[in-house]
mmCIF file of N, CA and C in Angstrom:
data_model
loop_
_atom_site.group_PDB
_atom_site.id
_atom_site.type_symbol
_atom_site.label_atom_id
_atom_site.label_comp_id
_atom_site.label_asym_id
_atom_site.label_seq_id
_atom_site.Cartn_x
_atom_site.Cartn_y
_atom_site.Cartn_z
ATOM 1 N N UNK A 483 35.753 73.867 -55.837
ATOM 2 C CA UNK A 483 37.119 74.230 -55.501
ATOM 3 C C UNK A 483 37.541 75.489 -56.253
ATOM 4 N N UNK A 484 37.159 75.589 -57.522
ATOM 5 C CA UNK A 484 37.539 76.750 -58.321
ATOM 6 C C UNK A 484 36.963 78.024 -57.727
ATOM 7 N N UNK A 485 35.700 77.964 -57.290
ATOM 8 C CA UNK A 485 35.084 79.149 -56.685
ATOM 9 C C UNK A 485 35.853 79.568 -55.442
ATOM 10 N N UNK A 486 36.256 78.583 -54.650
ATOM 11 C CA UNK A 486 37.000 78.860 -53.427
ATOM 12 C C UNK A 486 38.334 79.529 -53.767
ATOM 13 N N UNK A 487 39.028 79.016 -54.793
ATOM 14 C CA UNK A 487 40.308 79.596 -55.191
ATOM 15 C C UNK A 487 40.125 81.021 -55.689
ATOM 16 N N UNK A 488 39.113 81.228 -56.535
ATOM 17 C CA UNK A 488 38.874 82.561 -57.086
ATOM 18 C C UNK A 488 38.452 83.537 -56.002
ATOM 19 N N UNK A 489 37.608 83.085 -55.074
ATOM 20 C CA UNK A 489 37.170 83.943 -53.976
ATOM 21 C C UNK A 489 38.355 84.356 -53.119
ATOM 22 N N UNK A 490 39.182 83.406 -52.747
ATOM 23 C CA UNK A 490 40.352 83.734 -51.931
ATOM 24 C C UNK A 490 41.314 84.625 -52.693
ATOM 25 N N UNK A 491 41.466 84.403 -53.976
ATOM 26 C CA UNK A 491 42.345 85.247 -54.777
ATOM 27 C C UNK A 491 41.820 86.670 -54.770
ATOM 28 N N UNK A 492 40.503 86.839 -54.927
ATOM 29 C CA UNK A 492 39.918 88.176 -54.916
ATOM 30 C C UNK A 492 39.998 88.804 -53.534
ATOM 31 N N UNK A 493 39.790 88.018 -52.490
ATOM 32 C CA UNK A 493 39.882 88.534 -51.121
ATOM 33 C C UNK A 493 41.282 89.036 -50.807
ATOM 34 N N UNK A 494 42.280 88.417 -51.410
ATOM 35 C CA UNK A 494 43.666 88.761 -51.105
ATOM 36 C C UNK A 494 44.251 89.810 -52.041
ATOM 37 N N UNK A 495 43.460 90.337 -52.976
ATOM 38 C CA UNK A 495 43.979 91.311 -53.936
ATOM 39 C C UNK A 495 44.489 92.543 -53.223
ATOM 40 N N UNK A 496 43.721 93.080 -52.281
ATOM 41 C CA UNK A 496 44.158 94.280 -51.574
ATOM 42 C C UNK A 496 45.478 94.045 -50.870
ATOM 43 N N UNK A 497 45.614 92.920 -50.226
ATOM 44 C CA UNK A 497 46.851 92.595 -49.520
ATOM 45 C C UNK A 497 48.014 92.541 -50.490
ATOM 46 N N UNK A 498 47.806 91.900 -51.636
ATOM 47 C CA UNK A 498 48.881 91.741 -52.613
ATOM 48 C C UNK A 498 49.325 93.073 -53.186
ATOM 49 N N UNK A 499 48.360 93.916 -53.563
ATOM 50 C CA UNK A 499 48.702 95.143 -54.258
ATOM 51 C C UNK A 499 49.237 96.220 -53.325
ATOM 52 N N UNK A 500 48.818 96.218 -52.079
ATOM 53 C CA UNK A 500 49.243 97.251 -51.148
ATOM 54 C C UNK A 500 50.481 96.872 -50.360
ATOM 55 N N UNK A 501 50.872 95.638 -50.423
ATOM 56 C CA UNK A 501 51.999 95.176 -49.635
ATOM 57 C C UNK A 501 52.966 94.426 -50.531
ATOM 58 N N UNK A 502 54.127 95.023 -50.773
ATOM 59 C CA UNK A 502 55.098 94.364 -51.644
ATOM 60 C C UNK A 502 55.670 93.121 -50.984
ATOM 61 N N UNK A 503 55.450 92.967 -49.694
ATOM 62 C CA UNK A 503 55.953 91.800 -48.984
ATOM 63 C C UNK A 503 54.822 90.828 -48.665
ATOM 64 N N UNK A 504 53.801 90.800 -49.510
ATOM 65 C CA UNK A 504 52.651 89.923 -49.271
ATOM 66 C C UNK A 504 53.023 88.450 -49.397
ATOM 67 N N UNK A 505 54.075 88.164 -50.146
ATOM 68 C CA UNK A 505 54.500 86.771 -50.263
ATOM 69 C C UNK A 505 54.969 86.290 -48.900
ATOM 70 N N UNK A 506 54.455 85.158 -48.507
ATOM 71 C CA UNK A 506 54.782 84.630 -47.185
ATOM 72 C C UNK A 506 55.689 83.431 -47.333
ATOM 73 N N UNK A 507 56.756 83.457 -46.624
ATOM 74 C CA UNK A 507 57.635 82.292 -46.574
ATOM 75 C C UNK A 507 57.365 81.612 -45.243
ATOM 76 N N UNK A 508 57.139 80.345 -45.325
ATOM 77 C CA UNK A 508 56.795 79.595 -44.128
ATOM 78 C C UNK A 508 58.031 78.872 -43.630
ATOM 79 N N UNK A 509 58.345 79.097 -42.376
ATOM 80 C CA UNK A 509 59.476 78.429 -41.742
ATOM 81 C C UNK A 509 58.925 77.568 -40.613
ATOM 82 N N UNK A 510 59.110 76.275 -40.746
ATOM 83 C CA UNK A 510 58.585 75.347 -39.751
ATOM 84 C C UNK A 510 59.684 74.456 -39.210
ATOM 85 N N UNK A 511 59.566 74.149 -37.946
ATOM 86 C CA UNK A 511 60.388 73.091 -37.374
ATOM 87 C C UNK A 511 59.672 71.774 -37.656
ATOM 88 N N UNK A 512 60.388 70.695 -37.621
ATOM 89 C CA UNK A 512 59.807 69.384 -37.917
ATOM 90 C C UNK A 512 58.623 69.088 -37.005
ATOM 91 N N UNK A 513 58.720 69.455 -35.749
ATOM 92 C CA UNK A 513 57.637 69.158 -34.805
ATOM 93 C C UNK A 513 56.393 70.023 -35.042
ATOM 94 N N UNK A 514 56.490 71.078 -35.843
ATOM 95 C CA UNK A 514 55.347 71.942 -36.138
ATOM 96 C C UNK A 514 54.552 71.489 -37.363
ATOM 97 N N UNK A 515 55.103 70.570 -38.140
ATOM 98 C CA UNK A 515 54.472 70.145 -39.392
ATOM 99 C C UNK A 515 53.079 69.550 -39.179
ATOM 100 N N UNK A 516 52.875 68.614 -38.250
ATOM 101 C CA UNK A 516 51.522 68.050 -38.088
ATOM 102 C C UNK A 516 50.465 69.115 -37.783
ATOM 103 N N UNK A 517 50.786 70.057 -36.914
ATOM 104 C CA UNK A 517 49.854 71.133 -36.586
ATOM 105 C C UNK A 517 49.578 71.988 -37.818
ATOM 106 N N UNK A 518 50.603 72.277 -38.582
ATOM 107 C CA UNK A 518 50.460 73.076 -39.795
ATOM 108 C C UNK A 518 49.532 72.380 -40.788
ATOM 109 N N UNK A 519 49.753 71.099 -41.010
ATOM 110 C CA UNK A 519 48.951 70.326 -41.968
ATOM 111 C C UNK A 519 47.485 70.293 -41.550
ATOM 112 N N UNK A 520 47.235 70.194 -40.257
ATOM 113 C CA UNK A 520 45.854 70.107 -39.775
ATOM 114 C C UNK A 520 45.128 71.444 -39.777
ATOM 115 N N UNK A 521 45.849 72.551 -39.777
ATOM 116 C CA UNK A 521 45.215 73.859 -39.637
ATOM 117 C C UNK A 521 45.185 74.709 -40.901
ATOM 118 N N UNK A 522 45.876 74.305 -41.939
ATOM 119 C CA UNK A 522 45.910 75.101 -43.159
ATOM 120 C C UNK A 522 45.450 74.274 -44.348
ATOM 121 N N UNK A 523 44.844 74.958 -45.297
ATOM 122 C CA UNK A 523 44.352 74.319 -46.505
ATOM 123 C C UNK A 523 44.936 75.047 -47.708
ATOM 124 N N UNK A 524 44.840 74.435 -48.868
ATOM 125 C CA UNK A 524 45.432 75.024 -50.063
ATOM 126 C C UNK A 524 44.898 76.437 -50.320
ATOM 127 N N UNK A 525 43.629 76.653 -50.035
ATOM 128 C CA UNK A 525 43.058 77.978 -50.298
ATOM 129 C C UNK A 525 43.669 79.064 -49.418
ATOM 130 N N UNK A 526 44.327 78.690 -48.322
ATOM 131 C CA UNK A 526 45.002 79.672 -47.479
ATOM 132 C C UNK A 526 46.227 80.268 -48.171
ATOM 133 N N UNK A 527 46.674 79.624 -49.224
ATOM 134 C CA UNK A 527 47.875 80.079 -49.924
ATOM 135 C C UNK A 527 47.562 80.685 -51.285
ATOM 136 N N UNK A 528 46.301 80.863 -51.575
ATOM 137 C CA UNK A 528 45.877 81.408 -52.860
ATOM 138 C C UNK A 528 45.770 82.916 -52.757
ATOM 139 N N UNK A 529 46.267 83.590 -53.783
ATOM 140 C CA UNK A 529 46.157 85.043 -53.857
ATOM 141 C C UNK A 529 45.910 85.417 -55.312
ATOM 142 N N UNK A 530 45.860 86.705 -55.583
ATOM 143 C CA UNK A 530 45.700 87.138 -56.976
ATOM 144 C C UNK A 530 46.894 86.690 -57.810
ATOM 145 N N UNK A 531 48.030 86.506 -57.170
ATOM 146 C CA UNK A 531 49.216 86.046 -57.894
ATOM 147 C C UNK A 531 49.046 84.610 -58.383
ATOM 148 N N UNK A 532 48.253 83.833 -57.680
ATOM 149 C CA UNK A 532 48.005 82.458 -58.101
ATOM 150 C C UNK A 532 47.310 82.447 -59.453
ATOM 151 N N UNK A 533 46.266 83.242 -59.579
ATOM 152 C CA UNK A 533 45.530 83.320 -60.841
ATOM 153 C C UNK A 533 46.430 83.897 -61.931
ATOM 154 N N UNK A 534 47.221 84.909 -61.589
ATOM 155 C CA UNK A 534 48.130 85.513 -62.584
ATOM 156 C C UNK A 534 49.152 84.504 -63.086
ATOM 157 N N UNK A 535 49.578 83.586 -62.234
ATOM 158 C CA UNK A 535 50.520 82.552 -62.648
ATOM 159 C C UNK A 535 49.921 81.731 -63.785
ATOM 160 N N UNK A 536 48.681 81.279 -63.595
ATOM 161 C CA UNK A 536 48.022 80.485 -64.630
ATOM 162 C C UNK A 536 47.825 81.307 -65.904
ATOM 163 N N UNK A 537 47.432 82.569 -65.738
ATOM 164 C CA UNK A 537 47.220 83.430 -66.910
ATOM 165 C C UNK A 537 48.521 83.661 -67.663
ATOM 166 N N UNK A 538 49.584 83.902 -66.933
ATOM 167 C CA UNK A 538 50.873 84.200 -67.559
ATOM 168 C C UNK A 538 51.337 83.062 -68.461
ATOM 169 N N UNK A 539 51.089 81.841 -68.044
ATOM 170 C CA UNK A 539 51.544 80.692 -68.815
ATOM 171 C C UNK A 539 50.425 80.082 -69.664
ATOM 172 N N UNK A 540 49.323 80.841 -69.809
ATOM 173 C CA UNK A 540 48.189 80.409 -70.641
ATOM 174 C C UNK A 540 47.703 79.008 -70.272
ATOM 175 N N UNK A 541 47.579 78.778 -68.980
ATOM 176 C CA UNK A 541 47.071 77.493 -68.500
ATOM 177 C C UNK A 541 45.583 77.652 -68.218
ATOM 178 N N UNK A 542 44.778 76.858 -68.898
ATOM 179 C CA UNK A 542 43.335 76.896 -68.730
ATOM 180 C C UNK A 542 42.975 76.301 -67.367
ATOM 181 N N UNK A 543 42.202 77.047 -66.596
ATOM 182 C CA UNK A 543 41.837 76.623 -65.241
ATOM 183 C C UNK A 543 40.605 75.723 -65.184
ATOM 184 N N UNK A 544 40.087 75.303 -66.313
ATOM 185 C CA UNK A 544 38.843 74.520 -66.304
ATOM 186 C C UNK A 544 38.969 73.234 -65.492
ATOM 187 N N UNK A 545 40.154 72.673 -65.407
ATOM 188 C CA UNK A 545 40.323 71.418 -64.662
ATOM 189 C C UNK A 545 40.040 71.582 -63.179
ATOM 190 N N UNK A 546 40.171 72.799 -62.668
ATOM 191 C CA UNK A 546 39.944 73.036 -61.239
ATOM 192 C C UNK A 546 38.484 72.787 -60.874
ATOM 193 N N UNK A 547 37.604 72.916 -61.840
ATOM 194 C CA UNK A 547 36.174 72.693 -61.608
ATOM 195 C C UNK A 547 35.847 71.207 -61.429
ATOM 196 N N UNK A 548 36.790 70.333 -61.759
ATOM 197 C CA UNK A 548 36.519 68.895 -61.714
ATOM 198 C C UNK A 548 37.174 68.250 -60.496
ATOM 199 N N UNK A 549 36.822 67.027 -60.249
ATOM 200 C CA UNK A 549 37.381 66.250 -59.145
ATOM 201 C C UNK A 549 38.876 66.016 -59.396
ATOM 202 N N UNK A 550 39.740 66.318 -58.426
ATOM 203 C CA UNK A 550 41.187 66.133 -58.624
ATOM 204 C C UNK A 550 41.583 64.718 -59.041
ATOM 205 N N UNK A 551 40.788 63.729 -58.694
ATOM 206 C CA UNK A 551 41.132 62.358 -59.093
ATOM 207 C C UNK A 551 41.017 62.162 -60.605
ATOM 208 N N UNK A 552 40.349 63.077 -61.301
ATOM 209 C CA UNK A 552 40.198 62.970 -62.759
ATOM 210 C C UNK A 552 41.170 63.868 -63.517
ATOM 211 N N UNK A 553 41.982 64.625 -62.811
ATOM 212 C CA UNK A 553 42.857 65.595 -63.470
ATOM 213 C C UNK A 553 43.836 64.946 -64.444
ATOM 214 N N UNK A 554 44.341 63.765 -64.122
ATOM 215 C CA UNK A 554 45.302 63.122 -65.024
ATOM 216 C C UNK A 554 44.705 62.831 -66.396
ATOM 217 N N UNK A 555 43.386 62.748 -66.484
ATOM 218 C CA UNK A 555 42.711 62.499 -67.759
ATOM 219 C C UNK A 555 42.261 63.790 -68.436
ATOM 220 N N UNK A 556 42.469 64.934 -67.786
ATOM 221 C CA UNK A 556 42.009 66.218 -68.305
ATOM 222 C C UNK A 556 43.101 66.852 -69.160
ATOM 223 N N UNK A 557 42.766 67.189 -70.401
ATOM 224 C CA UNK A 557 43.739 67.739 -71.345
ATOM 225 C C UNK A 557 44.328 69.067 -70.852
ATOM 226 N N UNK A 558 43.475 69.949 -70.297
ATOM 227 C CA UNK A 558 43.969 71.239 -69.799
ATOM 228 C C UNK A 558 44.954 71.047 -68.652
ATOM 229 N N UNK A 559 44.640 70.115 -67.756
ATOM 230 C CA UNK A 559 45.544 69.821 -66.644
ATOM 231 C C UNK A 559 46.873 69.283 -67.168
ATOM 232 N N UNK A 560 46.807 68.342 -68.098
ATOM 233 C CA UNK A 560 48.029 67.730 -68.638
ATOM 234 C C UNK A 560 48.907 68.767 -69.336
ATOM 235 N N UNK A 561 48.278 69.672 -70.099
ATOM 236 C CA UNK A 561 49.044 70.738 -70.766
ATOM 237 C C UNK A 561 49.686 71.657 -69.726
ATOM 238 N N UNK A 562 48.898 72.042 -68.719
ATOM 239 C CA UNK A 562 49.424 72.905 -67.665
ATOM 240 C C UNK A 562 50.542 72.245 -66.890
ATOM 241 N N UNK A 563 50.380 70.964 -66.602
ATOM 242 C CA UNK A 563 51.409 70.220 -65.869
ATOM 243 C C UNK A 563 52.702 70.170 -66.676
ATOM 244 N N UNK A 564 52.574 69.973 -67.984
ATOM 245 C CA UNK A 564 53.766 69.932 -68.830
ATOM 246 C C UNK A 564 54.463 71.293 -68.861
ATOM 247 N N UNK A 565 53.682 72.362 -68.960
ATOM 248 C CA UNK A 565 54.260 73.712 -68.955
ATOM 249 C C UNK A 565 55.024 73.948 -67.661
ATOM 250 N N UNK A 566 54.385 73.641 -66.539
ATOM 251 C CA UNK A 566 55.009 73.874 -65.232
ATOM 252 C C UNK A 566 56.225 72.973 -65.041
ATOM 253 N N UNK A 567 56.143 71.740 -65.497
ATOM 254 C CA UNK A 567 57.270 70.808 -65.354
ATOM 255 C C UNK A 567 58.490 71.264 -66.136
ATOM 256 N N UNK A 568 58.262 71.997 -67.221
ATOM 257 C CA UNK A 568 59.372 72.450 -68.057
ATOM 258 C C UNK A 568 59.908 73.822 -67.673
ATOM 259 N N UNK A 569 59.329 74.439 -66.643
ATOM 260 C CA UNK A 569 59.849 75.725 -66.190
ATOM 261 C C UNK A 569 61.217 75.517 -65.559
ATOM 262 N N UNK A 570 62.113 76.419 -65.868
ATOM 263 C CA UNK A 570 63.446 76.313 -65.295
ATOM 264 C C UNK A 570 63.449 77.054 -63.961
ATOM 265 N N UNK A 571 63.794 76.360 -62.924
ATOM 266 C CA UNK A 571 63.801 76.936 -61.582
ATOM 267 C C UNK A 571 65.105 77.693 -61.381
ATOM 268 N N UNK A 572 65.028 78.851 -60.739
ATOM 269 C CA UNK A 572 66.201 79.697 -60.549
ATOM 270 C C UNK A 572 67.330 78.943 -59.867
ATOM 271 N N UNK A 573 67.020 78.166 -58.857
ATOM 272 C CA UNK A 573 68.069 77.442 -58.146
ATOM 273 C C UNK A 573 68.805 76.474 -59.054
ATOM 274 N N UNK A 574 68.079 75.839 -59.976
ATOM 275 C CA UNK A 574 68.728 74.924 -60.915
ATOM 276 C C UNK A 574 69.770 75.661 -61.747
ATOM 277 N N UNK A 575 69.393 76.828 -62.242
ATOM 278 C CA UNK A 575 70.310 77.624 -63.051
ATOM 279 C C UNK A 575 71.506 78.064 -62.227
ATOM 280 N N UNK A 576 71.251 78.555 -61.025
ATOM 281 C CA UNK A 576 72.342 79.011 -60.168
ATOM 282 C C UNK A 576 73.296 77.866 -59.844
ATOM 283 N N UNK A 577 72.742 76.698 -59.566
ATOM 284 C CA UNK A 577 73.588 75.542 -59.260
ATOM 285 C C UNK A 577 74.433 75.143 -60.460
ATOM 286 N N UNK A 578 73.863 75.236 -61.659
ATOM 287 C CA UNK A 578 74.635 74.902 -62.861
ATOM 288 C C UNK A 578 75.781 75.883 -63.067
ATOM 289 N N UNK A 579 75.513 77.168 -62.824
ATOM 290 C CA UNK A 579 76.557 78.179 -62.989
ATOM 291 C C UNK A 579 77.680 77.938 -61.992
ATOM 292 N N UNK A 580 77.325 77.662 -60.748
ATOM 293 C CA UNK A 580 78.344 77.394 -59.727
ATOM 294 C C UNK A 580 79.181 76.183 -60.123
ATOM 295 N N UNK A 581 78.524 75.121 -60.566
ATOM 296 C CA UNK A 581 79.236 73.911 -60.991
ATOM 297 C C UNK A 581 80.145 74.214 -62.179
ATOM 298 N N UNK A 582 79.645 74.974 -63.137
ATOM 299 C CA UNK A 582 80.439 75.345 -64.308
ATOM 300 C C UNK A 582 81.697 76.101 -63.887
ATOM 301 N N UNK A 583 81.550 77.058 -63.001
ATOM 302 C CA UNK A 583 82.700 77.854 -62.555
ATOM 303 C C UNK A 583 83.673 76.989 -61.760
ATOM 304 N N UNK A 584 83.145 76.117 -60.896
ATOM 305 C CA UNK A 584 84.033 75.228 -60.136
ATOM 306 C C UNK A 584 84.834 74.331 -61.071
ATOM 307 N N UNK A 585 84.169 73.754 -62.060
ATOM 308 C CA UNK A 585 84.870 72.893 -63.026
ATOM 309 C C UNK A 585 85.895 73.685 -63.825
ATOM 310 N N UNK A 586 85.503 74.877 -64.242
ATOM 311 C CA UNK A 586 86.412 75.710 -65.021
ATOM 312 C C UNK A 586 87.636 76.100 -64.198
ATOM 313 N N UNK A 587 87.418 76.421 -62.933
ATOM 314 C CA UNK A 587 88.542 76.803 -62.073
ATOM 315 C C UNK A 587 89.545 75.667 -61.902
ATOM 316 N N UNK A 588 89.080 74.435 -61.994
ATOM 317 C CA UNK A 588 89.979 73.291 -61.865
ATOM 318 C C UNK A 588 90.872 73.122 -63.091
ATOM 319 N N UNK A 589 90.334 73.425 -64.268
ATOM 320 C CA UNK A 589 91.095 73.152 -65.491
ATOM 321 C C UNK A 589 91.455 74.394 -66.295
ATOM 322 N N UNK A 590 90.798 75.494 -66.034
ATOM 323 C CA UNK A 590 90.947 76.677 -66.880
ATOM 324 C C UNK A 590 92.069 77.598 -66.451
ATOM 325 N N UNK A 591 92.047 78.743 -67.069
ATOM 326 C CA UNK A 591 93.062 79.764 -66.834
ATOM 327 C C UNK A 591 92.919 80.384 -65.446
ATOM 328 N N UNK A 592 93.998 80.938 -64.974
ATOM 329 C CA UNK A 592 93.970 81.628 -63.681
ATOM 330 C C UNK A 592 93.817 83.138 -63.877
ATOM 331 N N UNK A 593 93.867 83.591 -65.119
ATOM 332 C CA UNK A 593 93.726 85.008 -65.440
ATOM 333 C C UNK A 593 92.248 85.399 -65.340
ATOM 334 N N UNK A 594 91.939 86.372 -64.495
ATOM 335 C CA UNK A 594 90.555 86.769 -64.237
ATOM 336 C C UNK A 594 89.865 87.312 -65.487
ATOM 337 N N UNK A 595 90.579 88.085 -66.307
ATOM 338 C CA UNK A 595 89.978 88.619 -67.537
ATOM 339 C C UNK A 595 89.584 87.496 -68.485
ATOM 340 N N UNK A 596 90.431 86.497 -68.605
ATOM 341 C CA UNK A 596 90.121 85.369 -69.474
ATOM 342 C C UNK A 596 88.928 84.576 -68.940
ATOM 343 N N UNK A 597 88.835 84.464 -67.623
ATOM 344 C CA UNK A 597 87.694 83.770 -67.024
ATOM 345 C C UNK A 597 86.391 84.503 -67.354
ATOM 346 N N UNK A 598 86.405 85.818 -67.192
ATOM 347 C CA UNK A 598 85.205 86.608 -67.467
ATOM 348 C C UNK A 598 84.799 86.497 -68.934
ATOM 349 N N UNK A 599 85.789 86.556 -69.830
ATOM 350 C CA UNK A 599 85.504 86.428 -71.256
ATOM 351 C C UNK A 599 84.930 85.045 -71.556
ATOM 352 N N UNK A 600 85.518 84.023 -70.990
ATOM 353 C CA UNK A 600 85.052 82.656 -71.208
ATOM 354 C C UNK A 600 83.609 82.495 -70.725
ATOM 355 N N UNK A 601 83.282 83.066 -69.561
ATOM 356 C CA UNK A 601 81.916 82.981 -69.049
ATOM 357 C C UNK A 601 80.931 83.694 -69.969
ATOM 358 N N UNK A 602 81.336 84.824 -70.537
ATOM 359 C CA UNK A 602 80.473 85.540 -71.477
ATOM 360 C C UNK A 602 80.228 84.709 -72.734
ATOM 361 N N UNK A 603 81.275 84.077 -73.236
ATOM 362 C CA UNK A 603 81.146 83.231 -74.428
ATOM 363 C C UNK A 603 80.210 82.059 -74.143
ATOM 364 N N UNK A 604 80.388 81.418 -73.006
ATOM 365 C CA UNK A 604 79.551 80.269 -72.644
ATOM 366 C C UNK A 604 78.098 80.701 -72.479
ATOM 367 N N UNK A 605 77.877 81.838 -71.828
ATOM 368 C CA UNK A 605 76.515 82.336 -71.635
ATOM 369 C C UNK A 605 75.848 82.615 -72.974
ATOM 370 N N UNK A 606 76.570 83.269 -73.868
ATOM 371 C CA UNK A 606 76.023 83.573 -75.199
ATOM 372 C C UNK A 606 75.716 82.281 -75.951
ATOM 373 N N UNK A 607 76.625 81.344 -75.910
ATOM 374 C CA UNK A 607 76.446 80.062 -76.592
ATOM 375 C C UNK A 607 75.216 79.330 -76.062
ATOM 376 N N UNK A 608 75.037 79.324 -74.756
ATOM 377 C CA UNK A 608 73.900 78.615 -74.161
ATOM 378 C C UNK A 608 72.572 79.283 -74.493
ATOM 379 N N UNK A 609 72.587 80.603 -74.686
ATOM 380 C CA UNK A 609 71.359 81.283 -75.096
ATOM 381 C C UNK A 609 71.017 80.942 -76.539
ATOM 382 N N UNK A 610 72.039 80.876 -77.390
ATOM 383 C CA UNK A 610 71.815 80.586 -78.806
ATOM 384 C C UNK A 610 71.467 79.121 -79.035
ATOM 385 N N UNK A 611 72.062 78.232 -78.269
ATOM 386 C CA UNK A 611 71.814 76.794 -78.406
ATOM 387 C C UNK A 611 71.489 76.243 -77.016
ATOM 388 N N UNK A 612 70.233 76.438 -76.564
ATOM 389 C CA UNK A 612 69.887 76.057 -75.194
ATOM 390 C C UNK A 612 69.965 74.562 -74.908
ATOM 391 N N UNK A 613 69.710 73.742 -75.906
ATOM 392 C CA UNK A 613 69.741 72.290 -75.702
ATOM 393 C C UNK A 613 70.906 71.723 -76.495
ATOM 394 N N UNK A 614 72.091 72.006 -76.038
ATOM 395 C CA UNK A 614 73.276 71.626 -76.811
ATOM 396 C C UNK A 614 73.758 70.232 -76.434
ATOM 397 N N UNK A 615 72.983 69.243 -76.830
ATOM 398 C CA UNK A 615 73.450 67.878 -76.671
ATOM 399 C C UNK A 615 73.764 67.322 -78.057
ATOM 400 N N UNK A 616 74.271 66.150 -78.118
ATOM 401 C CA UNK A 616 74.722 65.579 -79.384
ATOM 402 C C UNK A 616 73.587 65.505 -80.412
ATOM 403 N N UNK A 617 72.408 65.101 -79.978
ATOM 404 C CA UNK A 617 71.272 64.972 -80.900
ATOM 405 C C UNK A 617 70.897 66.315 -81.522
ATOM 406 N N UNK A 618 70.869 67.370 -80.717
ATOM 407 C CA UNK A 618 70.508 68.694 -81.213
ATOM 408 C C UNK A 618 71.546 69.209 -82.193
ATOM 409 N N UNK A 619 72.803 69.033 -81.870
ATOM 410 C CA UNK A 619 73.880 69.532 -82.727
ATOM 411 C C UNK A 619 73.901 68.795 -84.059
ATOM 412 N N UNK A 620 73.597 67.503 -84.057
ATOM 413 C CA UNK A 620 73.620 66.703 -85.284
ATOM 414 C C UNK A 620 72.492 67.085 -86.243
ATOM 415 N N UNK A 621 71.425 67.706 -85.745
ATOM 416 C CA UNK A 621 70.297 68.108 -86.600
ATOM 417 C C UNK A 621 70.667 69.279 -87.399
#
């Protein structure tokens, strides 16, 4: 499997580097899903960016050489899974900001300058203390 991933990643390097729009977004209707599942494989979605993702987060790819049924017992896989699980997804952040602003608009000031200042203070605070729950603050 690893050879297949690396081969496809190398085959797709030219496409990735010469085309800034090489990333493909797949839009399917519900009735197209069975056909899609039967005609595409994971290696169809591998590019040089796939390998760069693992490199960027220092995830050892050795687990790819083994049977996927054994991955849960593989230390490299478990470390990589933990790294990926802890990545903050952009949508999560955007949703939190929207919720924060909606809540603030319900109880906060109506003055736009004060709102902007408050958002700057909150943003700075969250960067300085990213996990601001009771346990973290008490330490």
